[in-house]
PDB file of C-alpha atoms in Angstrom:
ATOM      1  CA  GLY A  16     104.271  66.666 109.585  1.00  0.00           C
ATOM      2  CA  ALA A  17     103.910  68.204 113.085  1.00  0.00           C
ATOM      3  CA  VAL A  18     100.228  69.641 113.517  1.00  0.00           C
ATOM      4  CA  VAL A  19      99.719  72.638 114.223  1.00  0.00           C
ATOM      5  CA  SER A  20      95.609  73.329 115.551  1.00  0.00           C
ATOM      6  CA  GLN A  21      94.186  77.198 115.265  1.00  0.00           C
ATOM      7  CA  HIS A  22      90.324  78.064 117.025  1.00  0.00           C
ATOM      8  CA  PRO A  23      87.699  79.141 116.270  1.00  0.00           C
ATOM      9  CA  SER A  24      88.309  78.801 112.287  1.00  0.00           C
ATOM     10  CA  TRP A  25      86.052  82.955 112.146  1.00  0.00           C
ATOM     11  CA  VAL A  26      84.813  84.656 114.984  1.00  0.00           C
ATOM     12  CA  ILE A  27      82.139  87.159 114.405  1.00  0.00           C
ATOM     13  CA  CYS A  28      81.502  90.008 117.690  1.00  0.00           C
ATOM     14  CA  LYS A  29      80.548  93.579 118.405  1.00  0.00           C
ATOM     15  CA  SER A  30      83.117  96.583 118.818  1.00  0.00           C
ATOM     16  CA  GLY A  31      84.375  96.494 122.258  1.00  0.00           C
ATOM     17  CA  THR A  32      84.370  93.215 123.403  1.00  0.00           C
ATOM     18  CA  SER A  33      87.662  90.617 123.480  1.00  0.00           C
ATOM     19  CA  VAL A  34      88.438  87.711 121.252  1.00  0.00           C
ATOM     20  CA  LYS A  35      89.719  85.353 122.747  1.00  0.00           C
ATOM     21  CA  ILE A  36      91.784  83.325 119.368  1.00  0.00           C
ATOM     22  CA  GLU A  37      93.793  79.578 120.710  1.00  0.00           C
ATOM     23  CA  CYS A  38      96.622  77.977 118.823  1.00  0.00           C
ATOM     24  CA  ARG A  39      97.302  73.997 119.763  1.00  0.00           C
ATOM     25  CA  SER A  40     100.502  71.977 118.561  1.00  0.00           C
ATOM     26  CA  LEU A  41      98.930  68.888 119.091  1.00  0.00           C
ATOM     27  CA  ASP A  42     101.894  66.149 118.563  1.00  0.00           C
ATOM     28  CA  PHE A  43     103.892  68.024 119.497  1.00  0.00           C
ATOM     29  CA  GLN A  44     106.368  70.759 121.830  1.00  0.00           C
ATOM     30  CA  ALA A  45     106.145  74.233 121.024  1.00  0.00           C
ATOM     31  CA  THR A  46     107.811  76.392 123.424  1.00  0.00           C
ATOM     32  CA  THR A  47     108.223  78.922 120.498  1.00  0.00           C
ATOM     33  CA  MET A  48     104.640  79.716 119.057  1.00  0.00           C
ATOM     34  CA  PHE A  49     104.580  83.211 116.427  1.00  0.00           C
ATOM     35  CA  TRP A  50     100.855  85.303 115.925  1.00  0.00           C
ATOM     36  CA  TYR A  51     100.568  86.526 112.667  1.00  0.00           C
ATOM     37  CA  ARG A  52      97.894  89.008 110.523  1.00  0.00           C
ATOM     38  CA  GLN A  53      97.192  89.533 107.437  1.00  0.00           C
ATOM     39  CA  PHE A  54      95.194  91.678 105.269  1.00  0.00           C
ATOM     40  CA  PRO A  55      93.261  90.813 102.173  1.00  0.00           C
ATOM     41  CA  LYS A  56      94.907  89.897  99.530  1.00  0.00           C
ATOM     42  CA  GLN A  57      98.354  90.849 102.196  1.00  0.00           C
ATOM     43  CA  SER A  58     101.319  89.137 103.634  1.00  0.00           C
ATOM     44  CA  LEU A  59     102.072  87.675 106.127  1.00  0.00           C
ATOM     45  CA  MET A  60     102.793  90.726 109.714  1.00  0.00           C
ATOM     46  CA  LEU A  61     104.406  88.826 112.590  1.00  0.00           C
ATOM     47  CA  MET A  62     102.375  90.727 115.250  1.00  0.00           C
ATOM     48  CA  ALA A  63     104.459  88.981 118.048  1.00  0.00           C
ATOM     49  CA  THR A  64     106.350  86.418 119.203  1.00  0.00           C
ATOM     50  CA  SER A  65     104.751  83.468 122.141  1.00  0.00           C
ATOM     51  CA  ASN A  66     107.626  82.083 124.026  1.00  0.00           C
ATOM     52  CA  GLU A  67     106.697  79.695 127.476  1.00  0.00           C
ATOM     53  CA  GLY A  68     106.396  80.591 130.679  1.00  0.00           C
ATOM     54  CA  SER A  69     107.826  83.705 129.699  1.00  0.00           C
ATOM     55  CA  LYS A  70     106.359  87.685 127.877  1.00  0.00           C
ATOM     56  CA  ALA A  71     105.605  86.772 124.469  1.00  0.00           C
ATOM     57  CA  THR A  72     107.549  89.367 122.265  1.00  0.00           C
ATOM     58  CA  TYR A  73     106.338  92.102 119.910  1.00  0.00           C
ATOM     59  CA  GLU A  74     106.636  93.607 117.274  1.00  0.00           C
ATOM     60  CA  GLN A  75     107.610  97.075 116.424  1.00  0.00           C
ATOM     61  CA  GLY A  76     103.655  99.266 116.015  1.00  0.00           C
ATOM     62  CA  VAL A  77     101.756  96.205 117.485  1.00  0.00           C
ATOM     63  CA  GLU A  78     100.263  97.049 120.742  1.00  0.00           C
ATOM     64  CA  LYS A  79     100.859  94.618 123.551  1.00  0.00           C
ATOM     65  CA  ASP A  80      97.458  96.210 125.474  1.00  0.00           C
ATOM     66  CA  LYS A  81      95.791  95.712 122.159  1.00  0.00           C
ATOM     67  CA  PHE A  82      97.062  92.077 121.463  1.00  0.00           C
ATOM     68  CA  LEU A  83      97.555  90.005 124.585  1.00  0.00           C
ATOM     69  CA  ILE A  84      98.941  86.781 123.979  1.00  0.00           C
ATOM     70  CA  ASN A  85      99.229  83.723 126.921  1.00  0.00           C
ATOM     71  CA  HIS A  86     101.850  80.745 126.350  1.00  0.00           C
ATOM     72  CA  ALA A  87     101.162  78.943 129.819  1.00  0.00           C
ATOM     73  CA  SER A  88     101.845  75.762 128.448  1.00  0.00           C
ATOM     74  CA  LEU A  89     104.141  74.275 126.032  1.00  0.00           C
ATOM     75  CA  THR A  90     100.668  73.028 123.654  1.00  0.00           C
ATOM     76  CA  LEU A  91      98.837  76.599 123.668  1.00  0.00           C
ATOM     77  CA  SER A  92      98.895  79.892 122.878  1.00  0.00           C
ATOM     78  CA  THR A  93      95.627  82.222 122.711  1.00  0.00           C
ATOM     79  CA  LEU A  94      96.050  85.310 121.315  1.00  0.00           C
ATOM     80  CA  THR A  95      93.135  87.581 122.197  1.00  0.00           C
ATOM     81  CA  VAL A  96      91.783  90.821 120.970  1.00  0.00           C
ATOM     82  CA  THR A  97      90.841  93.419 124.168  1.00  0.00           C
ATOM     83  CA  SER A  98      87.977  95.540 123.595  1.00  0.00           C
ATOM     84  CA  ALA A  99      87.515  94.838 119.213  1.00  0.00           C
ATOM     85  CA  HIS A 100      86.931  97.552 116.802  1.00  0.00           C
ATOM     86  CA  PRO A 101      86.612  96.981 113.583  1.00  0.00           C
ATOM     87  CA  GLU A 102      90.127  98.051 112.414  1.00  0.00           C
ATOM     88  CA  ASP A 103      90.980  94.894 113.106  1.00  0.00           C
ATOM     89  CA  SER A 104      89.287  92.581 111.482  1.00  0.00           C
ATOM     90  CA  SER A 105      91.754  90.409 109.501  1.00  0.00           C
ATOM     91  CA  PHE A 106      92.672  87.090 109.292  1.00  0.00           C
ATOM     92  CA  TYR A 107      94.724  85.836 112.066  1.00  0.00           C
ATOM     93  CA  ILE A 108      97.330  82.672 111.615  1.00  0.00           C
ATOM     94  CA  CYS A 109      99.868  81.634 114.224  1.00  0.00           C
ATOM     95  CA  SER A 110     102.302  79.086 113.479  1.00  0.00           C
ATOM     96  CA  ALA A 111     105.501  77.080 115.411  1.00  0.00           C
ATOM     97  CA  ARG A 112     108.775  75.523 113.889  1.00  0.00           C
ATOM     98  CA  ASP A 113     109.914  71.657 113.713  1.00  0.00           C
ATOM     99  CA  PRO A 114     109.789  70.819 117.022  1.00  0.00           C
ATOM    100  CA  SER A 115     113.709  69.096 117.235  1.00  0.00           C
ATOM    101  CA  GLY A 116     114.855  72.313 117.419  1.00  0.00           C
ATOM    102  CA  ARG A 117     117.338  71.592 114.743  1.00  0.00           C
ATOM    103  CA  PRO A 118     118.357  74.397 112.454  1.00  0.00           C
ATOM    104  CA  ASN A 119     116.956  74.620 108.455  1.00  0.00           C
ATOM    105  CA  THR A 120     113.149  73.505 109.678  1.00  0.00           C
ATOM    106  CA  GLU A 121     109.489  73.978 108.261  1.00  0.00           C
ATOM    107  CA  ALA A 122     107.047  76.055 110.692  1.00  0.00           C
ATOM    108  CA  PHE A 123     103.521  74.772 110.512  1.00  0.00           C
ATOM    109  CA  PHE A 124     100.588  76.698 110.408  1.00  0.00           C
ATOM    110  CA  GLY A 125      97.013  77.105 111.574  1.00  0.00           C
ATOM    111  CA  GLN A 126      94.074  77.145 109.727  1.00  0.00           C
ATOM    112  CA  GLY A 127      93.956  80.262 110.850  1.00  0.00           C
ATOM    113  CA  THR A 128      90.711  82.664 112.352  1.00  0.00           C
ATOM    114  CA  ARG A 129      89.102  85.303 110.362  1.00  0.00           C
ATOM    115  CA  LEU A 130      87.852  87.688 113.153  1.00  0.00           C
ATOM    116  CA  THR A 131      84.979  90.399 112.182  1.00  0.00           C
ATOM    117  CA  VAL A 132      84.351  92.971 114.593  1.00  0.00           C
ATOM    118  CA  VAL A 133      80.596  94.855 113.834  1.00  0.00           C
TER     119      VAL A 133
ATOM    120  CA  SER B  18     109.362  93.259 108.716  1.00  0.00           C
ATOM    121  CA  GLN B  19     108.305  92.076 105.263  1.00  0.00           C
ATOM    122  CA  GLN B  20     112.302  91.273 103.354  1.00  0.00           C
ATOM    123  CA  GLY B  21     110.944  89.783 100.328  1.00  0.00           C
ATOM    124  CA  GLU B  22     109.548  90.817  97.517  1.00  0.00           C
ATOM    125  CA  GLU B  23     107.867  88.481  94.989  1.00  0.00           C
ATOM    126  CA  ASP B  24     106.703  88.828  91.155  1.00  0.00           C
ATOM    127  CA  PRO B  25     104.746  89.000  89.639  1.00  0.00           C
ATOM    128  CA  GLN B  26     101.980  90.141  92.562  1.00  0.00           C
ATOM    129  CA  ALA B  27      99.184  87.605  90.399  1.00  0.00           C
ATOM    130  CA  LEU B  28      99.841  84.943  87.276  1.00  0.00           C
ATOM    131  CA  SER B  29      97.394  83.913  85.408  1.00  0.00           C
ATOM    132  CA  ILE B  30      98.196  80.195  83.305  1.00  0.00           C
ATOM    133  CA  GLN B  31      96.355  77.485  81.295  1.00  0.00           C
ATOM    134  CA  GLU B  32      96.553  73.926  83.141  1.00  0.00           C
ATOM    135  CA  GLY B  33     100.052  72.191  82.010  1.00  0.00           C
ATOM    136  CA  GLU B  34     101.898  75.541  81.041  1.00  0.00           C
ATOM    137  CA  ASN B  35     104.503  75.983  84.173  1.00  0.00           C
ATOM    138  CA  ALA B  36     104.304  78.788  87.064  1.00  0.00           C
ATOM    139  CA  THR B  37     107.647  81.364  88.141  1.00  0.00           C
ATOM    140  CA  MET B  38     107.461  82.921  90.530  1.00  0.00           C
ATOM    141  CA  ASN B  39     110.559  85.130  91.576  1.00  0.00           C
ATOM    142  CA  CYS B  40     111.418  86.634  95.341  1.00  0.00           C
ATOM    143  CA  SER B  41     113.709  88.870  95.811  1.00  0.00           C
ATOM    144  CA  TYR B  42     114.987  89.532  99.947  1.00  0.00           C
ATOM    145  CA  LYS B  43     118.125  91.750 101.810  1.00  0.00           C
ATOM    146  CA  THR B  44     120.044  90.026 103.976  1.00  0.00           C
ATOM    147  CA  SER B  45     121.723  87.186 105.165  1.00  0.00           C
ATOM    148  CA  ILE B  46     118.878  83.729 105.737  1.00  0.00           C
ATOM    149  CA  ASN B  47     119.913  80.433 106.670  1.00  0.00           C
ATOM    150  CA  ASN B  48     117.064  79.716 104.036  1.00  0.00           C
ATOM    151  CA  LEU B  49     114.636  79.831 101.750  1.00  0.00           C
ATOM    152  CA  GLN B  50     110.927  78.642 102.246  1.00  0.00           C
ATOM    153  CA  TRP B  51     108.282  78.440 100.221  1.00  0.00           C
ATOM    154  CA  TYR B  52     104.707  76.877 101.215  1.00  0.00           C
ATOM    155  CA  ARG B  53     101.340  78.404  99.376  1.00  0.00           C
ATOM    156  CA  GLN B  54      98.284  79.536 100.607  1.00  0.00           C
ATOM    157  CA  ASN B  55      94.814  78.315 100.087  1.00  0.00           C
ATOM    158  CA  SER B  56      92.564  81.538  99.905  1.00  0.00           C
ATOM    159  CA  GLY B  57      91.112  81.717 103.688  1.00  0.00           C
ATOM    160  CA  ARG B  58      93.448  78.893 105.015  1.00  0.00           C
ATOM    161  CA  GLY B  59      96.716  78.779 106.848  1.00  0.00           C
ATOM    162  CA  LEU B  60      99.800  78.525 104.999  1.00  0.00           C
ATOM    163  CA  VAL B  61     101.617  74.936 103.894  1.00  0.00           C
ATOM    164  CA  HIS B  62     105.521  74.243 104.071  1.00  0.00           C
ATOM    165  CA  LEU B  63     106.141  73.255  99.986  1.00  0.00           C
ATOM    166  CA  ILE B  64     110.113  73.183 100.447  1.00  0.00           C
ATOM    167  CA  LEU B  65     113.186  74.277 102.146  1.00  0.00           C
ATOM    168  CA  ILE B  66     115.855  75.574 100.001  1.00  0.00           C
ATOM    169  CA  ARG B  67     119.218  75.539 102.079  1.00  0.00           C
ATOM    170  CA  SER B  68     121.884  78.571 102.142  1.00  0.00           C
ATOM    171  CA  ASN B  69     124.527  76.422 100.430  1.00  0.00           C
ATOM    172  CA  GLU B  70     121.901  74.781  98.173  1.00  0.00           C
ATOM    173  CA  ARG B  71     121.504  76.613  94.800  1.00  0.00           C
ATOM    174  CA  GLU B  72     118.534  74.036  92.792  1.00  0.00           C
ATOM    175  CA  LYS B  73     115.954  72.139  95.262  1.00  0.00           C
ATOM    176  CA  HIS B  74     113.147  69.175  93.289  1.00  0.00           C
ATOM    177  CA  SER B  75     110.407  68.082  94.251  1.00  0.00           C
ATOM    178  CA  GLY B  76     107.513  66.452  92.470  1.00  0.00           C
ATOM    179  CA  ARG B  77     106.426  69.337  89.650  1.00  0.00           C
ATOM    180  CA  LEU B  78     108.138  71.592  92.274  1.00  0.00           C
ATOM    181  CA  ARG B  79     111.028  73.361  91.433  1.00  0.00           C
ATOM    182  CA  VAL B  80     113.256  75.664  93.823  1.00  0.00           C
ATOM    183  CA  THR B  81     116.003  77.993  92.452  1.00  0.00           C
ATOM    184  CA  LEU B  82     118.521  80.750  95.715  1.00  0.00           C
ATOM    185  CA  ASP B  83     120.853  82.691  93.729  1.00  0.00           C
ATOM    186  CA  THR B  84     122.408  83.854  97.297  1.00  0.00           C
ATOM    187  CA  SER B  85     124.636  86.501  95.332  1.00  0.00           C
ATOM    188  CA  LYS B  86     121.722  88.194  93.835  1.00  0.00           C
ATOM    189  CA  LYS B  87     119.025  87.478  96.743  1.00  0.00           C
ATOM    190  CA  SER B  88     116.847  85.711  95.497  1.00  0.00           C
ATOM    191  CA  SER B  89     114.619  83.008  94.869  1.00  0.00           C
ATOM    192  CA  SER B  90     112.314  81.261  92.453  1.00  0.00           C
ATOM    193  CA  LEU B  91     110.067  78.713  92.450  1.00  0.00           C
ATOM    194  CA  LEU B  92     108.818  76.927  89.538  1.00  0.00           C
ATOM    195  CA  ILE B  93     105.746  74.248  88.760  1.00  0.00           C
ATOM    196  CA  THR B  94     105.829  72.355  85.892  1.00  0.00           C
ATOM    197  CA  ALA B  95     102.889  70.902  84.400  1.00  0.00           C
ATOM    198  CA  SER B  96     100.342  72.788  86.012  1.00  0.00           C
ATOM    199  CA  ARG B  97      97.468  72.222  87.466  1.00  0.00           C
ATOM    200  CA  ALA B  98      93.536  73.654  88.459  1.00  0.00           C
ATOM    201  CA  ALA B  99      94.444  73.143  92.198  1.00  0.00           C
ATOM    202  CA  ASP B 100      97.814  74.102  92.117  1.00  0.00           C
ATOM    203  CA  THR B 101      95.694  77.842  92.225  1.00  0.00           C
ATOM    204  CA  ALA B 102      97.141  79.209  95.337  1.00  0.00           C
ATOM    205  CA  SER B 103      99.400  82.300  96.731  1.00  0.00           C
ATOM    206  CA  TYR B 104     102.429  81.387  97.132  1.00  0.00           C
ATOM    207  CA  PHE B 105     104.636  82.751  99.657  1.00  0.00           C
ATOM    208  CA  CYS B 106     108.230  83.224 100.144  1.00  0.00           C
ATOM    209  CA  ALA B 107     109.620  83.507 103.423  1.00  0.00           C
ATOM    210  CA  THR B 108     113.683  84.005 104.328  1.00  0.00           C
ATOM    211  CA  ASP B 109     114.965  82.406 107.073  1.00  0.00           C
ATOM    212  CA  PRO B 110     117.491  85.336 108.223  1.00  0.00           C
ATOM    213  CA  GLN B 111     121.035  84.528 109.699  1.00  0.00           C
ATOM    214  CA  GLY B 112     121.199  85.694 113.376  1.00  0.00           C
ATOM    215  CA  GLY B 113     119.920  82.742 115.774  1.00  0.00           C
ATOM    216  CA  SER B 114     115.762  84.023 115.455  1.00  0.00           C
ATOM    217  CA  GLU B 115     113.199  81.773 114.586  1.00  0.00           C
ATOM    218  CA  LYS B 116     111.024  84.457 112.937  1.00  0.00           C
ATOM    219  CA  LEU B 117     110.038  83.618 109.131  1.00  0.00           C
ATOM    220  CA  VAL B 118     110.194  86.752 107.100  1.00  0.00           C
ATOM    221  CA  PHE B 119     107.024  86.679 104.276  1.00  0.00           C
ATOM    222  CA  GLY B 120     107.026  88.045 101.253  1.00  0.00           C
ATOM    223  CA  LYS B 121     104.412  89.464  99.546  1.00  0.00           C
ATOM    224  CA  GLY B 122     103.308  86.697  97.362  1.00  0.00           C
ATOM    225  CA  THR B 123     102.515  85.663  94.512  1.00  0.00           C
ATOM    226  CA  LYS B 124      98.432  84.629  93.166  1.00  0.00           C
ATOM    227  CA  LEU B 125      98.791  81.940  90.655  1.00  0.00           C
ATOM    228  CA  THR B 126      95.535  80.986  88.785  1.00  0.00           C
ATOM    229  CA  VAL B 127      95.798  78.195  86.726  1.00  0.00           C
ATOM    230  CA  ASN B 128      92.525  77.554  84.549  1.00  0.00           C
ATOM    231  CA  PRO B 129      91.232  75.043  83.372  1.00  0.00           C
TER     232      PRO B 129
END
C-alpha cells in the first residue's frame, strides 16, 4: 500500500513558540491530505483538509490562524502550530486517501506526532 | 464531526477467544472501514466494506454491515496478544467528500 510519512514523531516545545509538522506521501501524489488531532483515549478529530495549491478547509471550531496548513507540493503538507500553549499538547496525525482516485478506497496514515508544550 | 458510536469502549479477553466490536453511524455512506491503532502510533487500515455488501472476511477478521440499522461489527477470531490495540470504524459518507468520519473506538486488550 501507499506510504505516508510524518515527522517528527514527537516534539517538546516551550509555550509561545511555533512547531511545524510535516506529512509526506512517499510513493504517490496526494492532492488532498487530512490533519487530525487525537486526545488521550479518544478518537480522531478532523481539523482540516489540506488542498494542494489552494487554501486548506478547516472544520468548525478549528482556528485557522492557530493551525497553519500549507500544501505546496503534491507530496508534502505541513501543519504549523503557532504560539503553542499547553492546551495544544496532543497527538496529531495526517492521512491521504488512495491516490488512484477510485471510489471506495482506504486512507493511509502517518505515524503521528506527539506534541508536548511546556 | 464524529458520527460513529462504538461499543464496547473497552474489551478485555483471553488469548484464543473471539472479540466483537460494534459501530453505529448516522448518515448514508459509500463504505465503512475499520482501522487499528497501536498505542501512540498511526492508524492501519484493516478492511473496507461497501454499502452494497453485507459481510466481508479477511484472515481472522469478519466484518458485517447492516445499512438499514446503520451499524457494523468487527469480529476478530482466535485473538492473540498482538491484537491488543484500539479499533476504530470510519464511515465514508455519500456526497463526494473524501473525509472519513471516525467512531470513538474500542480499546481491545488480549491477555496471554
